[in-house]
Amino acid sequence: MATPHIGAEPGDFAPDVLMPGDPRRAKLIAETFFDSPRLVTEVRGILGYTGTFNGKPVSVLASGMGMPSMAIYSTELARFFDVKRIVRVGTIGGIAPFLGLGDVIAASAAHTNSAMTAEWVPGVTLSHAPDFAMLRKVVEHGEATGKTIHVGPLFTTDSFYNPDTSLVPGLLKYGTIGIDMEAAGLYAVARKEGFDALMVGTVSDLPGSEMTAAEREATFENMVSFGLAAFQ
Ligand SMILES: O=P(O)(O)O[C@H]1O[C@H](CO)[C@@H](O)[C@H]1O
Ligand SMILES: O=c1cc[nH]c(=O)[nH]1
């Protein structure tokens, strides 16, 4: 049955789903990595495809931008389409000095200034963290292929424009390496809805340098290869 935001039927999604923010990146991922991809939803232009990778069913669905949008789509995938594992494949603003444009990161935690989960357990600041088995698989993929993946905490912000840059020294002091807008939402919803999740991202912005929109769309292959490794 279709949901308010996903126009698919039960069985249209595989248990494993990749989630980029950008619908065009979802299409590109399906066309580049999947065998026999088919469009399963396009409500609001949020594209979803299902195909196979290495002979196993896999899907991709855009999340849109920000924690509320990610929370809507990931909740509906878990509740109505029996999705068991989600990997967000997104772009990241790098803040750690050792990062370069195009580097790949797996988020071992996600701090946030969003109030979305503030009252889920009254009086408690929840730690938003990935599934350890999935995190281990992407690290092992890096070791097996000789490709570098940085593992560290992200800061998931509600504000792409007008970010409070005075936060950066504090974030760095506590080991944070980059910034996105969805990882904490995905990790929180995963615990709430009972699926496993991981965020893998490409560094698209650094202080003083950034990728163009075309580069953001194109420099995704390494990140998606890591993301798919989490499902193996
Ligand atoms: O490239 P995506 O996955 O959209 O991720 C990042 O890019 C968007 C901001 O430009 C936010 O969604 C942020 O998290
Ligand atoms: O600077 C950036 C880049 C990607 N995503 C963000 O949230 N911020």
CSV table of C-alpha atoms and ligand atoms in Angstrom, one decimal:
chain,number,residue,atom,x,y,z
A,1,MET,CA,0.0,0.0,0.0
A,2,ALA,CA,1.3,3.4,-0.9
A,3,THR,CA,2.1,5.7,2.1
A,4,PRO,CA,1.6,9.5,2.2
A,5,HIS,CA,5.2,10.0,0.8
A,6,ILE,CA,6.1,6.8,-1.0
A,7,GLY,CA,4.1,5.6,-4.0
A,8,ALA,CA,5.2,2.0,-3.9
A,9,GLU,CA,3.6,-1.4,-3.0
A,10,PRO,CA,4.7,-3.9,-0.4
A,11,GLY,CA,7.7,-5.9,-1.8
A,12,ASP,CA,8.8,-3.0,-4.1
A,13,PHE,CA,11.7,-2.2,-1.8
A,14,ALA,CA,14.6,-4.6,-0.9
A,15,PRO,CA,15.4,-5.0,2.8
A,16,ASP,CA,18.7,-3.0,2.1
A,17,VAL,CA,18.3,0.6,1.0
A,18,LEU,CA,20.8,3.3,0.2
A,19,MET,CA,19.7,6.9,0.9
A,20,PRO,CA,21.3,9.9,-0.7
A,21,GLY,CA,19.8,13.3,0.0
A,22,ASP,CA,19.5,14.2,-3.7
A,23,PRO,CA,16.9,12.4,-5.9
A,24,ARG,CA,19.2,12.7,-9.0
A,25,ARG,CA,22.0,11.0,-7.1
A,26,ALA,CA,19.5,8.2,-6.3
A,27,LYS,CA,18.9,7.8,-10.1
A,28,LEU,CA,22.6,7.9,-10.8
A,29,ILE,CA,23.3,5.2,-8.2
A,30,ALA,CA,20.6,2.9,-9.6
A,31,GLU,CA,21.8,3.4,-13.1
A,32,THR,CA,25.5,3.0,-12.2
A,33,PHE,CA,25.5,0.2,-9.6
A,34,PHE,CA,22.3,-1.8,-9.9
A,35,ASP,CA,21.4,-4.6,-12.4
A,36,SER,CA,17.9,-4.2,-13.8
A,37,PRO,CA,16.9,-1.1,-11.9
A,38,ARG,CA,13.2,-0.2,-11.9
A,39,LEU,CA,11.6,3.0,-10.6
A,40,VAL,CA,9.4,2.2,-7.6
A,41,THR,CA,8.3,5.7,-6.4
A,42,GLU,CA,8.5,9.3,-7.5
A,43,VAL,CA,6.1,11.1,-5.1
A,44,ARG,CA,7.3,14.7,-4.7
A,45,GLY,CA,10.2,14.0,-7.1
A,46,ILE,CA,11.8,11.8,-4.4
A,47,LEU,CA,13.0,9.0,-6.6
A,48,GLY,CA,13.3,5.4,-5.5
A,49,TYR,CA,14.7,2.4,-7.4
A,50,THR,CA,15.1,-1.3,-6.8
A,51,GLY,CA,17.5,-3.6,-8.6
A,52,THR,CA,20.2,-6.1,-7.7
A,53,PHE,CA,23.9,-5.7,-6.8
A,54,ASN,CA,26.1,-8.8,-6.9
A,55,GLY,CA,22.9,-10.8,-7.4
A,56,LYS,CA,21.2,-9.5,-4.2
A,57,PRO,CA,18.1,-7.2,-4.2
A,58,VAL,CA,18.9,-3.6,-3.2
A,59,SER,CA,17.1,-0.3,-3.3
A,60,VAL,CA,17.9,3.4,-3.3
A,61,LEU,CA,15.6,6.2,-2.1
A,62,ALA,CA,16.4,9.9,-1.8
A,63,SER,CA,15.9,11.3,1.7
A,64,GLY,CA,15.6,15.0,0.8
A,65,MET,CA,17.5,17.4,3.0
A,66,GLY,CA,17.4,17.7,6.8
A,67,MET,CA,16.4,15.5,9.7
A,68,PRO,CA,12.6,15.8,9.4
A,69,SER,CA,12.7,14.7,5.7
A,70,MET,CA,15.1,11.8,6.5
A,71,ALA,CA,12.9,10.8,9.5
A,72,ILE,CA,9.7,10.7,7.3
A,73,TYR,CA,11.2,8.5,4.6
A,74,SER,CA,13.2,6.2,6.8
A,75,THR,CA,10.2,5.6,9.2
A,76,GLU,CA,7.9,4.8,6.2
A,77,LEU,CA,10.5,2.4,4.8
A,78,ALA,CA,10.8,0.5,8.1
A,79,ARG,CA,7.1,0.5,9.0
A,80,PHE,CA,5.5,-0.1,5.7
A,81,PHE,CA,8.1,-1.7,3.5
A,82,ASP,CA,9.9,-4.0,6.0
A,83,VAL,CA,13.3,-2.3,5.3
A,84,LYS,CA,16.0,-3.7,7.7
A,85,ARG,CA,19.2,-1.8,6.8
A,86,ILE,CA,19.7,1.8,5.6
A,87,VAL,CA,23.0,3.4,4.5
A,88,ARG,CA,22.9,7.2,4.0
A,89,VAL,CA,25.3,8.1,1.2
A,90,GLY,CA,25.7,11.9,1.4
A,91,THR,CA,27.9,14.9,1.1
A,92,ILE,CA,29.8,16.3,4.2
A,93,GLY,CA,31.4,19.6,5.1
A,94,GLY,CA,34.8,18.6,6.4
A,95,ILE,CA,36.2,20.3,9.5
A,96,ALA,CA,39.1,18.1,10.6
A,97,PRO,CA,42.4,19.4,9.3
A,98,PHE,CA,43.5,16.0,7.8
A,99,LEU,CA,40.5,15.8,5.4
A,100,GLY,CA,40.7,16.6,1.6
A,101,LEU,CA,37.9,17.1,-0.9
A,102,GLY,CA,36.5,13.7,-2.1
A,103,ASP,CA,37.6,11.9,1.1
A,104,VAL,CA,35.2,9.3,2.4
A,105,ILE,CA,33.9,9.2,6.0
A,106,ALA,CA,31.9,6.7,8.0
A,107,ALA,CA,30.1,8.4,10.9
A,108,SER,CA,30.8,6.6,14.2
A,109,ALA,CA,28.4,9.0,15.9
A,110,ALA,CA,26.3,12.1,15.1
A,111,HIS,CA,25.9,15.0,17.5
A,112,THR,CA,23.1,17.4,16.7
A,113,ASN,CA,21.6,20.8,17.5
A,114,SER,CA,18.1,19.6,16.4
A,115,ALA,CA,15.4,19.3,19.0
A,116,MET,CA,13.9,16.3,17.2
A,117,THR,CA,15.0,13.7,19.7
A,118,ALA,CA,15.5,15.9,22.8
A,119,GLU,CA,12.4,14.6,24.6
A,120,TRP,CA,12.4,11.0,23.4
A,121,VAL,CA,13.8,10.0,26.8
A,122,PRO,CA,13.0,13.1,29.0
A,123,GLY,CA,16.1,14.5,30.7
A,124,VAL,CA,18.5,12.4,28.6
A,125,THR,CA,20.7,13.5,25.7
A,126,LEU,CA,20.8,10.5,23.5
A,127,SER,CA,23.9,9.4,21.6
A,128,HIS,CA,23.1,8.8,18.0
A,129,ALA,CA,25.3,6.0,16.7
A,130,PRO,CA,25.4,3.5,13.8
A,131,ASP,CA,25.0,-0.2,13.8
A,132,PHE,CA,28.4,-1.6,14.7
A,133,ALA,CA,28.3,-4.6,12.3
A,134,MET,CA,27.7,-2.3,9.3
A,135,LEU,CA,30.4,0.1,10.5
A,136,ARG,CA,32.8,-2.8,10.8
A,137,LYS,CA,32.0,-4.0,7.3
A,138,VAL,CA,32.9,-0.7,5.6
A,139,VAL,CA,36.1,-0.6,7.6
A,140,GLU,CA,36.9,-4.1,6.4
A,141,HIS,CA,36.1,-3.1,2.8
A,142,GLY,CA,38.7,-0.3,3.1
A,143,GLU,CA,41.3,-2.7,4.4
A,144,ALA,CA,40.5,-5.3,1.7
A,145,THR,CA,40.6,-2.7,-1.2
A,146,GLY,CA,43.3,-0.4,0.1
A,147,LYS,CA,40.9,2.5,0.0
A,148,THR,CA,40.9,5.0,2.8
A,149,ILE,CA,37.8,5.6,4.9
A,150,HIS,CA,38.0,8.0,7.9
A,151,VAL,CA,35.8,7.0,10.9
A,152,GLY,CA,34.7,9.6,13.3
A,153,PRO,CA,31.8,11.7,14.7
A,154,LEU,CA,29.8,14.1,12.5
A,155,PHE,CA,27.7,17.1,13.6
A,156,THR,CA,24.2,17.0,12.1
A,157,THR,CA,23.0,20.6,11.8
A,158,ASP,CA,19.6,22.1,11.0
A,159,SER,CA,21.2,25.1,9.4
A,160,PHE,CA,23.1,24.8,6.1
A,161,TYR,CA,23.2,28.6,5.7
A,162,ASN,CA,24.1,30.8,8.7
A,163,PRO,CA,25.8,28.0,10.6
A,164,ASP,CA,27.2,29.1,13.9
A,165,THR,CA,30.9,28.9,13.0
A,166,SER,CA,31.9,29.6,16.6
A,167,LEU,CA,30.8,26.0,17.3
A,168,VAL,CA,33.6,24.5,15.2
A,169,PRO,CA,36.4,24.8,17.7
A,170,GLY,CA,34.3,23.0,20.3
A,171,LEU,CA,33.2,20.4,17.8
A,172,LEU,CA,36.9,19.8,16.9
A,173,LYS,CA,37.9,19.7,20.5
A,174,TYR,CA,35.5,16.8,21.1
A,175,GLY,CA,36.7,14.9,18.0
A,176,THR,CA,34.1,15.8,15.4
A,177,ILE,CA,35.4,15.6,11.9
A,178,GLY,CA,32.5,16.8,9.6
A,179,ILE,CA,29.1,18.3,9.2
A,180,ASP,CA,25.9,17.0,7.5
A,181,MET,CA,22.2,17.5,7.9
A,182,GLU,CA,20.7,13.9,8.3
A,183,ALA,CA,23.0,11.4,10.0
A,184,ALA,CA,21.7,12.0,13.6
A,185,GLY,CA,18.1,11.7,12.3
A,186,LEU,CA,18.8,8.5,10.6
A,187,TYR,CA,20.6,7.0,13.6
A,188,ALA,CA,17.8,8.1,15.9
A,189,VAL,CA,15.0,6.7,13.8
A,190,ALA,CA,16.9,3.5,13.3
A,191,ARG,CA,16.8,2.8,17.1
A,192,LYS,CA,13.2,3.9,17.3
A,193,GLU,CA,11.9,1.8,14.4
A,194,GLY,CA,14.2,-1.2,14.8
A,195,PHE,CA,16.4,-1.1,11.7
A,196,ASP,CA,20.1,-0.9,11.3
A,197,ALA,CA,21.8,2.2,9.9
A,198,LEU,CA,25.1,3.7,8.9
A,199,MET,CA,26.1,7.1,7.3
A,200,VAL,CA,28.9,7.1,4.7
A,201,GLY,CA,29.7,10.4,3.1
A,202,THR,CA,32.0,12.2,0.7
A,203,VAL,CA,33.7,15.5,1.8
A,204,SER,CA,32.3,18.0,-0.6
A,205,ASP,CA,33.2,21.2,1.3
A,206,LEU,CA,36.2,22.4,3.3
A,207,PRO,CA,36.9,25.8,4.7
A,208,GLY,CA,37.8,27.9,1.7
A,209,SER,CA,37.0,25.2,-1.0
A,210,GLU,CA,34.0,23.4,-2.2
A,211,MET,CA,32.8,21.1,-5.0
A,212,THR,CA,30.5,22.4,-7.8
A,213,ALA,CA,27.0,21.0,-8.1
A,214,ALA,CA,28.2,18.7,-10.9
A,215,GLU,CA,31.1,17.5,-8.9
A,216,ARG,CA,28.8,16.8,-5.9
A,217,GLU,CA,26.7,14.7,-8.2
A,218,ALA,CA,29.6,12.9,-9.8
A,219,THR,CA,32.1,12.1,-7.0
A,220,PHE,CA,30.0,9.5,-5.4
A,221,GLU,CA,31.4,6.1,-6.7
A,222,ASN,CA,33.9,5.5,-3.9
A,223,MET,CA,31.3,6.4,-1.3
A,224,VAL,CA,28.6,4.2,-2.8
A,225,SER,CA,31.1,1.3,-3.1
A,226,PHE,CA,31.7,1.6,0.7
A,227,GLY,CA,28.0,2.0,1.3
A,228,LEU,CA,27.1,-1.2,-0.6
A,229,ALA,CA,29.9,-3.0,1.4
A,230,ALA,CA,27.9,-2.4,4.5
A,231,PHE,CA,25.2,-4.8,3.1
A,232,GLN,CA,27.5,-7.7,2.3
B,1,LIG,O1,24.4,15.5,-0.3
B,1,LIG,P1,23.3,15.2,0.7
B,1,LIG,O2,23.1,13.8,0.9
B,1,LIG,O3,22.0,15.9,0.3
B,1,LIG,O4,23.8,15.8,2.1
B,1,LIG,C1,24.2,17.1,2.4
B,1,LIG,O5,23.9,18.1,1.3
B,1,LIG,C2,22.7,18.8,1.7
B,1,LIG,C3,23.1,20.3,1.8
B,1,LIG,O6,23.6,20.7,0.6
B,1,LIG,C4,22.2,18.2,3.0
B,1,LIG,O7,21.3,17.3,2.8
B,1,LIG,C5,23.5,17.7,3.6
B,1,LIG,O8,23.4,16.7,4.6
B,2,LIG,O1,29.1,22.1,4.3
B,2,LIG,C1,28.3,21.2,4.2
B,2,LIG,C2,28.4,20.2,3.1
B,2,LIG,C3,27.6,19.2,3.1
B,2,LIG,N1,26.6,19.1,4.0
B,2,LIG,C4,26.5,20.0,5.0
B,2,LIG,O2,25.6,19.9,5.8
B,2,LIG,N2,27.3,21.0,5.0
